PDB file of C-alpha atoms in Angstrom:
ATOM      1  CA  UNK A 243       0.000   0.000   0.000  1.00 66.00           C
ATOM      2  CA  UNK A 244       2.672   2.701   1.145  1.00 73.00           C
ATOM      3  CA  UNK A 245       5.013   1.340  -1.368  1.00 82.00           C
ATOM      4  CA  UNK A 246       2.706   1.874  -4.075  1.00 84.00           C
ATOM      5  CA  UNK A 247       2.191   5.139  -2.921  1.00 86.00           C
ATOM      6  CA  UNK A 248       5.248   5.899  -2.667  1.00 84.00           C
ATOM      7  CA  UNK A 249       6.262   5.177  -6.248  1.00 86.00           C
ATOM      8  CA  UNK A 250       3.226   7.151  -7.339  1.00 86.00           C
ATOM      9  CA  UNK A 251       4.675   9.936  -5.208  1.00 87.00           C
ATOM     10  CA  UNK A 252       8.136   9.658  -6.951  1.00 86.00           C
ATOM     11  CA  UNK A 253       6.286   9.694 -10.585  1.00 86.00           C
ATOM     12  CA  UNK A 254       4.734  12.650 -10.069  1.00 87.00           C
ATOM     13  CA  UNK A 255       7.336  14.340  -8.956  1.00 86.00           C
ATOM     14  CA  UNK A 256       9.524  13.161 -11.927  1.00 84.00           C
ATOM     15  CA  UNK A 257       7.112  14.614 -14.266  1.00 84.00           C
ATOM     16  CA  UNK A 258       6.621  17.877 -12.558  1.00 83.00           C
ATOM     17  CA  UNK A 259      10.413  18.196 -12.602  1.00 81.00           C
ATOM     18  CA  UNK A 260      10.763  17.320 -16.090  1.00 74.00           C
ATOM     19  CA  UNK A 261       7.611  19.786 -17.508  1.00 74.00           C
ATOM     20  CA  UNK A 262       9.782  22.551 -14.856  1.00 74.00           C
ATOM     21  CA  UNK A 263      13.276  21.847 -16.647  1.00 69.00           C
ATOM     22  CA  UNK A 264      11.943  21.982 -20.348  1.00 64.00           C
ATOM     23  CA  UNK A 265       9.796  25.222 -18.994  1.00 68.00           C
ATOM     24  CA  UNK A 266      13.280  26.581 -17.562  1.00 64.00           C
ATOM     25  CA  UNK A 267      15.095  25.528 -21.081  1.00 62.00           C
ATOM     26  CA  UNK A 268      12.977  26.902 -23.460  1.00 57.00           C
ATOM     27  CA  UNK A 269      10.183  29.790 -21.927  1.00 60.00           C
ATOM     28  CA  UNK A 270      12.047  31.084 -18.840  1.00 61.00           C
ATOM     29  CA  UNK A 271      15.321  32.076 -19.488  1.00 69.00           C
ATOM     30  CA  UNK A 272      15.923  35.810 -21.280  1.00 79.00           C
ATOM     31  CA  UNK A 273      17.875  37.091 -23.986  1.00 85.00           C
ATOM     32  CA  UNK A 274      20.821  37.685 -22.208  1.00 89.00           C
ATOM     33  CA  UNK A 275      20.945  33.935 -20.456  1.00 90.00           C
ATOM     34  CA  UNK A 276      20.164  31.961 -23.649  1.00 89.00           C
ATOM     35  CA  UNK A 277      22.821  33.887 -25.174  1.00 92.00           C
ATOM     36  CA  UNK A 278      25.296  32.592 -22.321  1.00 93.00           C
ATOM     37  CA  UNK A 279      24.350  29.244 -22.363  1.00 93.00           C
ATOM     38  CA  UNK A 280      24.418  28.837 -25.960  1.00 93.00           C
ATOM     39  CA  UNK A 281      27.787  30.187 -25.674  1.00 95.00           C
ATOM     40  CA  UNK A 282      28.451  27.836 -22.830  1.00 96.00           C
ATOM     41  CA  UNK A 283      26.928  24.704 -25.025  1.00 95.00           C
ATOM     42  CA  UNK A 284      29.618  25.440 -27.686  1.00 94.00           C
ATOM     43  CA  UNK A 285      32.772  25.489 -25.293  1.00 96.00           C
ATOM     44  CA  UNK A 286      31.606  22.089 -23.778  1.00 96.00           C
ATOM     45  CA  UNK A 287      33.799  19.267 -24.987  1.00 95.00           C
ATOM     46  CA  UNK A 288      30.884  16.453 -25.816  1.00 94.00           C
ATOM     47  CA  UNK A 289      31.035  14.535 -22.551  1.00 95.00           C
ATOM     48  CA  UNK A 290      30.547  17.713 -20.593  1.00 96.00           C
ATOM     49  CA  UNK A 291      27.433  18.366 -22.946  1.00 95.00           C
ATOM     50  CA  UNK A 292      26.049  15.249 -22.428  1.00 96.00           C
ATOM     51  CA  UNK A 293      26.139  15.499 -18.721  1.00 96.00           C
ATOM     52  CA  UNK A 294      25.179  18.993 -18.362  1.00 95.00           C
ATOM     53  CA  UNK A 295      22.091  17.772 -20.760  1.00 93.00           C
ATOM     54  CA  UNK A 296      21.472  15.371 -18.185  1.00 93.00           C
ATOM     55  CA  UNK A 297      22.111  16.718 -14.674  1.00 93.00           C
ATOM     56  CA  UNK A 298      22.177  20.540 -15.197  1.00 92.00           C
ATOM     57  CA  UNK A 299      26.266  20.232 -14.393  1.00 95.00           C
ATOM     58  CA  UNK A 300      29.220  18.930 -15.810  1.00 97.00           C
ATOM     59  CA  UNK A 301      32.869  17.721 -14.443  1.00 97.00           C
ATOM     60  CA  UNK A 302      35.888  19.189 -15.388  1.00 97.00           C
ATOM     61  CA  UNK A 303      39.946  18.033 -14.350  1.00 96.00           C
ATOM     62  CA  UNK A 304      42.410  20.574 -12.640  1.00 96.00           C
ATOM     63  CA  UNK A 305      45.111  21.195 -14.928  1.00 95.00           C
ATOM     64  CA  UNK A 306      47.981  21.494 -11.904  1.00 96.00           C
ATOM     65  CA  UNK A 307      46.145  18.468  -9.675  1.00 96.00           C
ATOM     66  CA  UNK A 308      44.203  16.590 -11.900  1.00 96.00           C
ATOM     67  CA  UNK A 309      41.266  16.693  -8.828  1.00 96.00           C
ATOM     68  CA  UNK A 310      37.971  16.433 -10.781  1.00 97.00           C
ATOM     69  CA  UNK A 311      35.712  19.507  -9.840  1.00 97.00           C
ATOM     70  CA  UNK A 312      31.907  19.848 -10.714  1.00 97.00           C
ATOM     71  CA  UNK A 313      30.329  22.677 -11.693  1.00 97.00           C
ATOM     72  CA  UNK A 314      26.110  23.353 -11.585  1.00 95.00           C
ATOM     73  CA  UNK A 315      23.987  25.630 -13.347  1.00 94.00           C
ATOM     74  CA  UNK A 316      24.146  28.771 -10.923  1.00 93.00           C
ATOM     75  CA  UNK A 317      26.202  32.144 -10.761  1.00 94.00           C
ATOM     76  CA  UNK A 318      27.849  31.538  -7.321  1.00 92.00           C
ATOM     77  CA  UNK A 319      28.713  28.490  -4.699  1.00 93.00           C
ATOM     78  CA  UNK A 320      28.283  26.257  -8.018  1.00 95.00           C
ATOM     79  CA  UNK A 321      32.033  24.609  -7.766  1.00 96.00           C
ATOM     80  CA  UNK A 322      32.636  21.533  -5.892  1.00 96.00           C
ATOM     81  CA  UNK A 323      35.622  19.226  -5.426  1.00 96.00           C
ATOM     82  CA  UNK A 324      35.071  15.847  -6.084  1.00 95.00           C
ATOM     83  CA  UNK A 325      36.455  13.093  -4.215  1.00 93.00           C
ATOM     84  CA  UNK A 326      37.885   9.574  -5.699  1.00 92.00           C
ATOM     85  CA  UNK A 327      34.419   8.382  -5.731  1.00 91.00           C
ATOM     86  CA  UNK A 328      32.649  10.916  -7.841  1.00 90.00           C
ATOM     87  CA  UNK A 329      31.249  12.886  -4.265  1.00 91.00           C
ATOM     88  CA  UNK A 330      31.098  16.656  -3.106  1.00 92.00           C
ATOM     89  CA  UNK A 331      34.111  17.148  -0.627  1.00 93.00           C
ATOM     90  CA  UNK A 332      34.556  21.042  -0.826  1.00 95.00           C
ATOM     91  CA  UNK A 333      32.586  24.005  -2.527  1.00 95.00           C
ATOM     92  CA  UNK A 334      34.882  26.458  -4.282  1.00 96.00           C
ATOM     93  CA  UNK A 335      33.789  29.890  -4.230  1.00 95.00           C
ATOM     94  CA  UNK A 336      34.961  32.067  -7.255  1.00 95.00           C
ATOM     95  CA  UNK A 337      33.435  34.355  -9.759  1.00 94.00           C
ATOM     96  CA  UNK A 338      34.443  36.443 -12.066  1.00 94.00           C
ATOM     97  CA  UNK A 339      34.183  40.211 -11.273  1.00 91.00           C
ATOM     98  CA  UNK A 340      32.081  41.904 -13.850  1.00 88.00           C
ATOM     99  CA  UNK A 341      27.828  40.566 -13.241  1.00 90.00           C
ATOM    100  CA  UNK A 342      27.405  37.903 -15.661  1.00 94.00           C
ATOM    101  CA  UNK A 343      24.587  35.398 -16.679  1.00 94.00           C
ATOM    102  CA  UNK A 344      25.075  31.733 -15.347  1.00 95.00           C
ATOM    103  CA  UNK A 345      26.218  30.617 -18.478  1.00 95.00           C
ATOM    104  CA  UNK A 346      28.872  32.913 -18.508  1.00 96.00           C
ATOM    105  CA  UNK A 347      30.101  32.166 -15.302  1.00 97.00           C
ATOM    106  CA  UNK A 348      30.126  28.025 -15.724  1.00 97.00           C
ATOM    107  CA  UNK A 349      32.060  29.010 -18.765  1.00 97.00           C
ATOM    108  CA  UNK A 350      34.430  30.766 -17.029  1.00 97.00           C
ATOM    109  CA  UNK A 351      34.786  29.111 -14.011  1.00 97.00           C
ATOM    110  CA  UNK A 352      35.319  25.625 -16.551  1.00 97.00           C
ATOM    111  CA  UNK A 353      38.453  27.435 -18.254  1.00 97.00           C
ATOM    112  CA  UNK A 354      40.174  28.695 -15.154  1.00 97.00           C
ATOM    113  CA  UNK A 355      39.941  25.198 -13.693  1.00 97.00           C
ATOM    114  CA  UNK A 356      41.294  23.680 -16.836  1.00 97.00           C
ATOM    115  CA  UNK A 357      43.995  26.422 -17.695  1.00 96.00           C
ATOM    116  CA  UNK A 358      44.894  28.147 -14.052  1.00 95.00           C
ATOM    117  CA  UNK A 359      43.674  25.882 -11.389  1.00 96.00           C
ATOM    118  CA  UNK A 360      46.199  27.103  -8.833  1.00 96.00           C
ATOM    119  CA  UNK A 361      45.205  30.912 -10.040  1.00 94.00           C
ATOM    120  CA  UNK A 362      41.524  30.293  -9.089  1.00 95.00           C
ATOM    121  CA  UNK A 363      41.797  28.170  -6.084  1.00 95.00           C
ATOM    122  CA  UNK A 364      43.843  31.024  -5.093  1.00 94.00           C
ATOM    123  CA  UNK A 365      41.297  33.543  -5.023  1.00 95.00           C
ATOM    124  CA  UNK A 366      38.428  31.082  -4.084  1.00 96.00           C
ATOM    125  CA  UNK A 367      36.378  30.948  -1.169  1.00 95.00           C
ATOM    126  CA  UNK A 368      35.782  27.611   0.597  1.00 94.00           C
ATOM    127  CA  UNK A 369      32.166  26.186   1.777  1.00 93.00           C
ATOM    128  CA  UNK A 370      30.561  23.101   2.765  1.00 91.00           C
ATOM    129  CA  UNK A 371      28.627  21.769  -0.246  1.00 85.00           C
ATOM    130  CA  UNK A 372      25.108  20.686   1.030  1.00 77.00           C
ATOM    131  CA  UNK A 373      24.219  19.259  -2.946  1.00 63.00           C
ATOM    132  CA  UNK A 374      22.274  16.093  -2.805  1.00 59.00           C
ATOM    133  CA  UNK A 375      24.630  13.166  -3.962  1.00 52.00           C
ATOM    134  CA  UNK A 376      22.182  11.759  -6.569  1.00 48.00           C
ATOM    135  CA  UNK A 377      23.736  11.703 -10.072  1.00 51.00           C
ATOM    136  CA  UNK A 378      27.470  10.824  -8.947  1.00 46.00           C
ATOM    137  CA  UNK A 379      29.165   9.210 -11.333  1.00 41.00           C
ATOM    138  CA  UNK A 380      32.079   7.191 -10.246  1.00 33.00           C
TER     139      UNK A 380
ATOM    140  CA  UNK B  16      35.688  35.552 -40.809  1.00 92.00           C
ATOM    141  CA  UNK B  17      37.038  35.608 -37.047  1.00 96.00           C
ATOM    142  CA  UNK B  18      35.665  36.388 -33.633  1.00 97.00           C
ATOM    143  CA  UNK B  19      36.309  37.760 -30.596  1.00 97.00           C
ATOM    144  CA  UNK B  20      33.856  37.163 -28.051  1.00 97.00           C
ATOM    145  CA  UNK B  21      33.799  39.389 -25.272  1.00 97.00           C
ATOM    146  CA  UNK B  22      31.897  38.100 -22.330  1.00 96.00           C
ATOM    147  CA  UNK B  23      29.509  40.800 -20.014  1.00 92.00           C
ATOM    148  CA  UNK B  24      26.189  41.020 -18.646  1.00 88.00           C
ATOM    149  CA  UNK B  25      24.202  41.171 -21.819  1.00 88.00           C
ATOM    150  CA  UNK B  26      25.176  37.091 -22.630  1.00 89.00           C
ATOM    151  CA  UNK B  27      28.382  38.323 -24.934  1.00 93.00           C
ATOM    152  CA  UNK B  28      29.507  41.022 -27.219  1.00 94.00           C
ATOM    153  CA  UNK B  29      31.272  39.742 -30.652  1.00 96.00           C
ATOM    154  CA  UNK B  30      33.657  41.524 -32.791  1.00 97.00           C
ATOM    155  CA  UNK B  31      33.841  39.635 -35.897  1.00 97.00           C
ATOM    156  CA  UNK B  32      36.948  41.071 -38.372  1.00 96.00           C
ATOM    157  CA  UNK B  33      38.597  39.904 -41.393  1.00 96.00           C
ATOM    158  CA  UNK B  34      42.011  38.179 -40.553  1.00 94.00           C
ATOM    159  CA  UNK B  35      42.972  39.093 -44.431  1.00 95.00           C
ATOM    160  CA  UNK B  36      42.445  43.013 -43.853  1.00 96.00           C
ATOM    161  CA  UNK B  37      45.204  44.060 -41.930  1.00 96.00           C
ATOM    162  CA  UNK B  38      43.417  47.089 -41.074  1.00 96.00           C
ATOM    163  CA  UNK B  39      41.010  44.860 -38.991  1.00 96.00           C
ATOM    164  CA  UNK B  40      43.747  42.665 -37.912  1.00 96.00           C
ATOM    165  CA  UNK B  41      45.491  45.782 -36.048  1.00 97.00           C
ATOM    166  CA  UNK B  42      42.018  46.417 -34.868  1.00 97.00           C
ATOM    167  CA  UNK B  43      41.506  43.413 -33.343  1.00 97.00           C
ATOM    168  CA  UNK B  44      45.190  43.559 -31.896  1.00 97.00           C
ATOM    169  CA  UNK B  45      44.266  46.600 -30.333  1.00 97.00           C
ATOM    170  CA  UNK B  46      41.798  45.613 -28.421  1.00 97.00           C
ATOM    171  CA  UNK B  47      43.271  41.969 -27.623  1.00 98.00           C
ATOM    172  CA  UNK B  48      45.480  43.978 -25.654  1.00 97.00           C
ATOM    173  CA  UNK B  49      43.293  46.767 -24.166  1.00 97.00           C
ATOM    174  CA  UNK B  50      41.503  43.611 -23.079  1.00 97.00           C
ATOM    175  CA  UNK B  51      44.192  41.948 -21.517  1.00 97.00           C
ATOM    176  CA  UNK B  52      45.618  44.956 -19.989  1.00 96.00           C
ATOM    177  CA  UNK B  53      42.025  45.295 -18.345  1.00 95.00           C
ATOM    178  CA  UNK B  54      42.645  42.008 -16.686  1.00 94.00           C
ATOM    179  CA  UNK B  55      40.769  40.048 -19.259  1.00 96.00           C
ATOM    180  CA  UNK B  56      42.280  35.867 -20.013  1.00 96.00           C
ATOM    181  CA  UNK B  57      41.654  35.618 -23.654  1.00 97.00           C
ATOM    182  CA  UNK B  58      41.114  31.845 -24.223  1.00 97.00           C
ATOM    183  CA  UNK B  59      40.927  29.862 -27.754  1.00 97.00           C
ATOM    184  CA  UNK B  60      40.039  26.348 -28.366  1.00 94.00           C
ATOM    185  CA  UNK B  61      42.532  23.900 -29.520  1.00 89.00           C
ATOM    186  CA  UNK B  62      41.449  21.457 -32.232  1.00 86.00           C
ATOM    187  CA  UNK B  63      40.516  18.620 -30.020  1.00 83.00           C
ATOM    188  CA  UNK B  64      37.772  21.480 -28.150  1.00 84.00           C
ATOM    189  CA  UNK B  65      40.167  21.920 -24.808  1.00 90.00           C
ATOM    190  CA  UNK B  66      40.594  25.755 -23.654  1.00 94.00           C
ATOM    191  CA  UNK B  67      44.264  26.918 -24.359  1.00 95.00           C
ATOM    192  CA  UNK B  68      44.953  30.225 -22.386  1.00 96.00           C
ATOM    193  CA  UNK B  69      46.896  32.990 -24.596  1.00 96.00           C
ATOM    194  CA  UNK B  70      48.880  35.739 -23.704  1.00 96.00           C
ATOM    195  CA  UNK B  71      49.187  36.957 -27.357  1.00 96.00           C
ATOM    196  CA  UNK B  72      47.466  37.943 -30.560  1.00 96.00           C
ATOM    197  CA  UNK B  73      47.217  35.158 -32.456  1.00 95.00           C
ATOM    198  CA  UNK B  74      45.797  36.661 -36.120  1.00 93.00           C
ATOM    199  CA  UNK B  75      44.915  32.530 -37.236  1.00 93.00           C
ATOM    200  CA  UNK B  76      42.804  31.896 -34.369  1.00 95.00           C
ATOM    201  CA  UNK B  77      38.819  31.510 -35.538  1.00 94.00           C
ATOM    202  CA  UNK B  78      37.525  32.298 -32.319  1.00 96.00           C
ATOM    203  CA  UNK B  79      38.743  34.073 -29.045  1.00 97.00           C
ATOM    204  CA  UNK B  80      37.146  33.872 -25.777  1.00 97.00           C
ATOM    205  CA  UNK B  81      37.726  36.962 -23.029  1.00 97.00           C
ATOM    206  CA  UNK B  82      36.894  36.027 -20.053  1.00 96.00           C
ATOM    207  CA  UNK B  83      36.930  38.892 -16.886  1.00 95.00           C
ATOM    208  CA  UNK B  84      39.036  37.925 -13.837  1.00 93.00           C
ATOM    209  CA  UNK B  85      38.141  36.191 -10.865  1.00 92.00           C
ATOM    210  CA  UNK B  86      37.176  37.370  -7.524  1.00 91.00           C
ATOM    211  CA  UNK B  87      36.727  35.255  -4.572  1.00 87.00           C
ATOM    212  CA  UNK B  88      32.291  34.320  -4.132  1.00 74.00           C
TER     213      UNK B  88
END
């Protein structure tokens, strides 16, 4: 009885997130944030499309460390380290300066990781990531 | 027909020149390093689609990305 229930539960929701992420893709965003995520969409190496597709973020590899770091759809507190097993560990706080559209800023904070890693962990800002662990690839 | 694409709050601006009119090259020149002198990264892709971080004008690249520095979130 609850089991059923509870699957019915989890349906529902799984449609109403689906209807709110193709309402969010195509009707919601403006001008300014298609613009940056088409932009973002054609820096993407094809994994990182794929997965961003999927999940809304994509993984990219320190340059200096070679730690994997995630990064989410969002304009700040979006970065997290990964640990070995595909898990949040640390958030990495950094932005770029002038106000930009998230888009933009994934962009961004993808090519600093992947060309300065040391120069933006320098100027980052630590916090505990509190993202649900769902979607971890290993 | 190359581009450099500025990023800023409207999305990004492009400036799209002819690398064959060297009028337009020293254009672009110019402001590759006003750019970079305003603490811009300019950024180009390398052939296999990874970021490559320059530090000079290069006139054959398709496609330059400047990106504004970082500040701590």
């Amino acid at each position: 009885m609850f089991g059923r229930l509870k699957r019915r539960c989890i349906d529902a929701a799984r449609r109403v997130l689906g209807a709110w992420r193709r309402f969010r893709e195509f009707g919601f965003y403006s001008d300014s944030e298609a613009r940056g995520l088409a932009l973002l969409k054609e820096w993407l190496t094809p994994e990182q499309l794929v997965q961003y597709r999927q999940y809304r973020h994509f993984d990219v590899t320190g340059c200096h460390t070679g730690k994997r770091y995630r990064i989410r759809y969002g304009v700040s507190m979006n970065v997290c380290e990964l640990d070995t097993l595909g898990r949040p560990l640390v958030g990495r706080c950094f932005v770029p300066k002038d106000n930009l559209v998230a888009g933009d800023v994934m962009l961004a904070q993808k090519i600093a990781l992947e060309t300065n890693e040391r120069g933006a962990l320098q100027v980052a800002k630590t916090f505990s990531p509190r993202w649900r662990t769902i979607h971890t690839e290993v | 027909m190359a581009t450099q694409i500025i990023m800023d709050h409207s999305g990004d601006s492009r400036h799209e020149f002819n690398p064959a009119d060297a009028a337009a090259l020293l254009e672009a020149e110019q402001r590759f390093n006003a750019l970079l002198w305003d603490g811009y990264t300019a950024a180009v892709r390398t052939p296999a689609g990874d970021p490559t971080v320059i530090r000079k004008f290069d006139p054959k690249a398709e496609e330059t990305l400047f990106v504004p520095r970082f500040v701590g979130g």
